[in-house]
Short mmCIF file of C-alpha atoms in Angstrom, two decimals:
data_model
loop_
_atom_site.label_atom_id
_atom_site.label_comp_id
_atom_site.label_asym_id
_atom_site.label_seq_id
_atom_site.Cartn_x
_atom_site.Cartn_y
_atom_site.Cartn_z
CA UNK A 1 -29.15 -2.27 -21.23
CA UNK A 2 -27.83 -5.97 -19.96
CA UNK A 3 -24.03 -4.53 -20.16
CA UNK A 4 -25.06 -1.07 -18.59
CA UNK A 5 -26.72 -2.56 -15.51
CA UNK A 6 -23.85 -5.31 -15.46
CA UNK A 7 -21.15 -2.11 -15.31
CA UNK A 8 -23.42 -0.03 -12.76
CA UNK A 9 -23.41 -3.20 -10.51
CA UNK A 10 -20.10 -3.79 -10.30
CA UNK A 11 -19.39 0.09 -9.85
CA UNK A 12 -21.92 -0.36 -6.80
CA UNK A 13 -20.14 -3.44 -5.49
CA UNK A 14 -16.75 -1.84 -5.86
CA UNK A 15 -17.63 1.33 -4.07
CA UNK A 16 -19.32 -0.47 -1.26
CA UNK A 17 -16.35 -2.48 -0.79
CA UNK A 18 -14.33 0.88 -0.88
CA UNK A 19 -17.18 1.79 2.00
CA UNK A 20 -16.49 -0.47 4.03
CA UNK A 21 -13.04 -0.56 4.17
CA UNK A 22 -12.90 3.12 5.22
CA UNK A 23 -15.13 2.25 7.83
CA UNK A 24 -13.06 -0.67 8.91
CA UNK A 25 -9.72 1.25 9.06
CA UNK A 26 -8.71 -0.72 6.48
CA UNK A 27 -5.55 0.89 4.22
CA UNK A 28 -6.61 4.53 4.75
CA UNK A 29 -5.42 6.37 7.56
CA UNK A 30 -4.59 10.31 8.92
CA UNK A 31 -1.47 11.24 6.89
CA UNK A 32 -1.34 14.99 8.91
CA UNK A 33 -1.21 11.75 12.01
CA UNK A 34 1.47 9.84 10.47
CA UNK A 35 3.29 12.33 10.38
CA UNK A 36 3.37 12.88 13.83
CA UNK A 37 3.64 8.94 14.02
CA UNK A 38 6.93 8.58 11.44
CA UNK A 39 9.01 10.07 14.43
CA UNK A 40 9.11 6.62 15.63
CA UNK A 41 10.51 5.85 11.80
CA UNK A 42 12.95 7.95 11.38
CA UNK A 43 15.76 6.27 13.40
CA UNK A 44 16.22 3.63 11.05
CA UNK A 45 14.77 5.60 7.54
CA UNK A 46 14.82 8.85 5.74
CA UNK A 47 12.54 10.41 3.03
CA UNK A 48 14.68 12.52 0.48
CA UNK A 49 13.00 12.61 -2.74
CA UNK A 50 14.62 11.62 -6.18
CA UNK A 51 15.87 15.07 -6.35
CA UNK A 52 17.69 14.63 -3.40
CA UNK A 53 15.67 17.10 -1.46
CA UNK A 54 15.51 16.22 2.31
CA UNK A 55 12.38 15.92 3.00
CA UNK A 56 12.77 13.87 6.64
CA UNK A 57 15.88 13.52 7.79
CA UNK A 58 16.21 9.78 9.28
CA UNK A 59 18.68 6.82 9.51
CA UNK A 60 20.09 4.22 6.72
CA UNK A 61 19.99 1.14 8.72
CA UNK A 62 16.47 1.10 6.77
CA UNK A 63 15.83 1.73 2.95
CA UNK A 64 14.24 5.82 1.98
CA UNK A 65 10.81 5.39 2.10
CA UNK A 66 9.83 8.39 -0.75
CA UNK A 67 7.81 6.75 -3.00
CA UNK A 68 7.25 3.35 -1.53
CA UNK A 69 3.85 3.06 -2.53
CA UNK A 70 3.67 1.96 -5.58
CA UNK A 71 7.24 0.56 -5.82
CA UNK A 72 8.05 -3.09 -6.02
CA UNK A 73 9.08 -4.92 -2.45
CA UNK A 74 12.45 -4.93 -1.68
CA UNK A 75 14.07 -2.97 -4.83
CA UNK A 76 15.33 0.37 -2.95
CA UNK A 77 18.71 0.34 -5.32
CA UNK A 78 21.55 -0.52 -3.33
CA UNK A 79 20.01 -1.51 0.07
CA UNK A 80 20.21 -4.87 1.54
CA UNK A 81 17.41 -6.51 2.10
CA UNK A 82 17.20 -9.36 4.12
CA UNK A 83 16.56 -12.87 2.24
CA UNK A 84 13.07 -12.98 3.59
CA UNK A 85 11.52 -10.15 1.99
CA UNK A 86 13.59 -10.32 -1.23
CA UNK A 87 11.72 -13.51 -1.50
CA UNK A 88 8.46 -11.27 -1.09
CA UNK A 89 9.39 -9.27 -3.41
CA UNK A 90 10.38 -11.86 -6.34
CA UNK A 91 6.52 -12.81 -6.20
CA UNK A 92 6.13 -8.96 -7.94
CA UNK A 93 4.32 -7.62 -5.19
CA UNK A 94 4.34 -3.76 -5.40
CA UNK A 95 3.48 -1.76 -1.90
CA UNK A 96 0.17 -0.33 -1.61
CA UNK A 97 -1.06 1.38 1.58
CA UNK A 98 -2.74 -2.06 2.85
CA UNK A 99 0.80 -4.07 2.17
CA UNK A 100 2.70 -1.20 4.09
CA UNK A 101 0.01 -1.20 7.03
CA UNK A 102 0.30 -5.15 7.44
CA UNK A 103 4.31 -5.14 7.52
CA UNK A 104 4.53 -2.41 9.86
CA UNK A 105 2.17 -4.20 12.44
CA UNK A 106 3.93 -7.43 12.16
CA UNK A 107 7.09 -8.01 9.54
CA UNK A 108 7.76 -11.18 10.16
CA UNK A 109 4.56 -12.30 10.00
CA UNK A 110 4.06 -10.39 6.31
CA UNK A 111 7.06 -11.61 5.17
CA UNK A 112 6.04 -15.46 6.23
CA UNK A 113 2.39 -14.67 4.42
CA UNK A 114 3.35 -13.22 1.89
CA UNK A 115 6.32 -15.44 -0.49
CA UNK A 116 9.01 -15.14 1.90
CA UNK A 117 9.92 -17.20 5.26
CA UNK A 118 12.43 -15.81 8.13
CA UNK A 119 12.52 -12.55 10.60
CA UNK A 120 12.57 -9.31 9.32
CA UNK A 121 15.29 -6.61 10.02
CA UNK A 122 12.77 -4.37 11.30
CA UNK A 123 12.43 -4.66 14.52
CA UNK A 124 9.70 -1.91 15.58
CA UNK A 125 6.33 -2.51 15.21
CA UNK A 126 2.85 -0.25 14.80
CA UNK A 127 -0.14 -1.24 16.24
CA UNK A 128 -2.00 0.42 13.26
CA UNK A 129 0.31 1.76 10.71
CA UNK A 130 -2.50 2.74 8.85
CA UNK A 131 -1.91 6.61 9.50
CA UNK A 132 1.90 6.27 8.84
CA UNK A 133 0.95 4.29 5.29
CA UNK A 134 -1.23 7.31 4.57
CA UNK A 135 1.67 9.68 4.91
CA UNK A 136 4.22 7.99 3.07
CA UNK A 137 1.54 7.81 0.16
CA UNK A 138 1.90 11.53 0.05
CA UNK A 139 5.46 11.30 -1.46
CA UNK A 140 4.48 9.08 -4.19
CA UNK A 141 3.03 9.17 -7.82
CA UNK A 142 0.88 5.82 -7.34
CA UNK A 143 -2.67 6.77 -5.71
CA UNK A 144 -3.13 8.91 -9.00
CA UNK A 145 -1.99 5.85 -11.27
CA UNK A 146 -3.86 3.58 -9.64
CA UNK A 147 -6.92 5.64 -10.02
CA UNK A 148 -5.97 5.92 -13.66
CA UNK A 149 -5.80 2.32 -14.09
CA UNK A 150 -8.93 1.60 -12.13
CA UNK A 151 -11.01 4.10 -14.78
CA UNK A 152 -9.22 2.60 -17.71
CA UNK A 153 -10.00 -1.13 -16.51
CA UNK A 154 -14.03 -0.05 -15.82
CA UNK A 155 -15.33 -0.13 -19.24
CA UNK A 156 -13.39 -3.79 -20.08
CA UNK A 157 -14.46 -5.14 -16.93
CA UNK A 158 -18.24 -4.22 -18.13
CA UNK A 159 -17.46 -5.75 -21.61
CA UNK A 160 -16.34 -8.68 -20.16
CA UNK A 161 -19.20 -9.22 -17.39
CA UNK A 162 -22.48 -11.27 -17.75
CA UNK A 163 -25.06 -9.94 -19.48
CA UNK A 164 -28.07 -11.61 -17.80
CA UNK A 165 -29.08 -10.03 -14.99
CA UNK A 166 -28.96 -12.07 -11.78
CA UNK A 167 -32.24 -12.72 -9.28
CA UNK A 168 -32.76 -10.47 -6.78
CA UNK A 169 -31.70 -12.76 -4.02
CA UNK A 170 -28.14 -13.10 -4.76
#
């Protein structure tokens, strides 16, 4: 009973931390509004799928963004980077929705925050990117993984937590 109320807590906690990040406009954004919003994108990248379907039709001075979330930082093949965000991405960050809605707002700032130190090349900036993040999470694999690995984790996670039930009050 210990390990099932243990597992239900942390289910609770989780999902009101999911809660309030959707109220906060935290990481989850309009991707029908990014869209619109990826016009200001497009000079610098594209979006052609691994195919090499055309999917937005947009510069090269910036790496193709299909399938950035949920690919490491910095390892488009054959683009290059800047040193800055190569350092970024030897810590083994990958780019979630968050990740992509901080850089876009500030990339310098991200990069010096995050492993790396030095400007960016980008040199636009969102106010929120949040809506943009959301559509470029349409053209990849990794929400559904991620899901995956959150359901898979769930049951360890409730192995591993305490089995005494904490007071009230905390």
């Amino acid at each position: 009973m210990t390990k099932l109320f243990a597992f239900t807590a942390a289910a609770l906690l989780a999902s009101s931390a999911a809660a309030f990040a959707d109220d906060h406009g935290h990481g989850h954004g309009d991707p029908d509004k990014g869209a619109k919003d990826f016009n200001k994108c497009k000079a610098c990248h594209m979006i052609v799928s691994d195919t090499g379907e055309t999917i937005v039709k947009g510069g090269k001075t910036g790496p193709n963004l299909f399938g950035v979330v949920g690919r490491p930082v910095a390892s488009y093949p054959d683009f290059k980077y800047g040193d800055g965000i190569l350092a970024v991405g030897a810590t083994g960050m990958v780019w979630s929705q968050e990740l992509i809605t901080e850089y876009a707002v500030d990339p310098t700032v991200f990069i010096d925050t995050h492993g790396g130190s030095g400007k960016s090349k980008m040199t636009f900036k969102l106010k929120d990117a949040s809506d943009v993040a959301a559509y470029l999470a349409t053209f990849s694999a990794a929400p559904e993984a991620a899901a995956e690995v959150e359901e898979t984790d769930a049951p360890e996670a409730a192995e591993e937590a305490p089995t005494e039930e904490a007071p009230a009050s905390e």
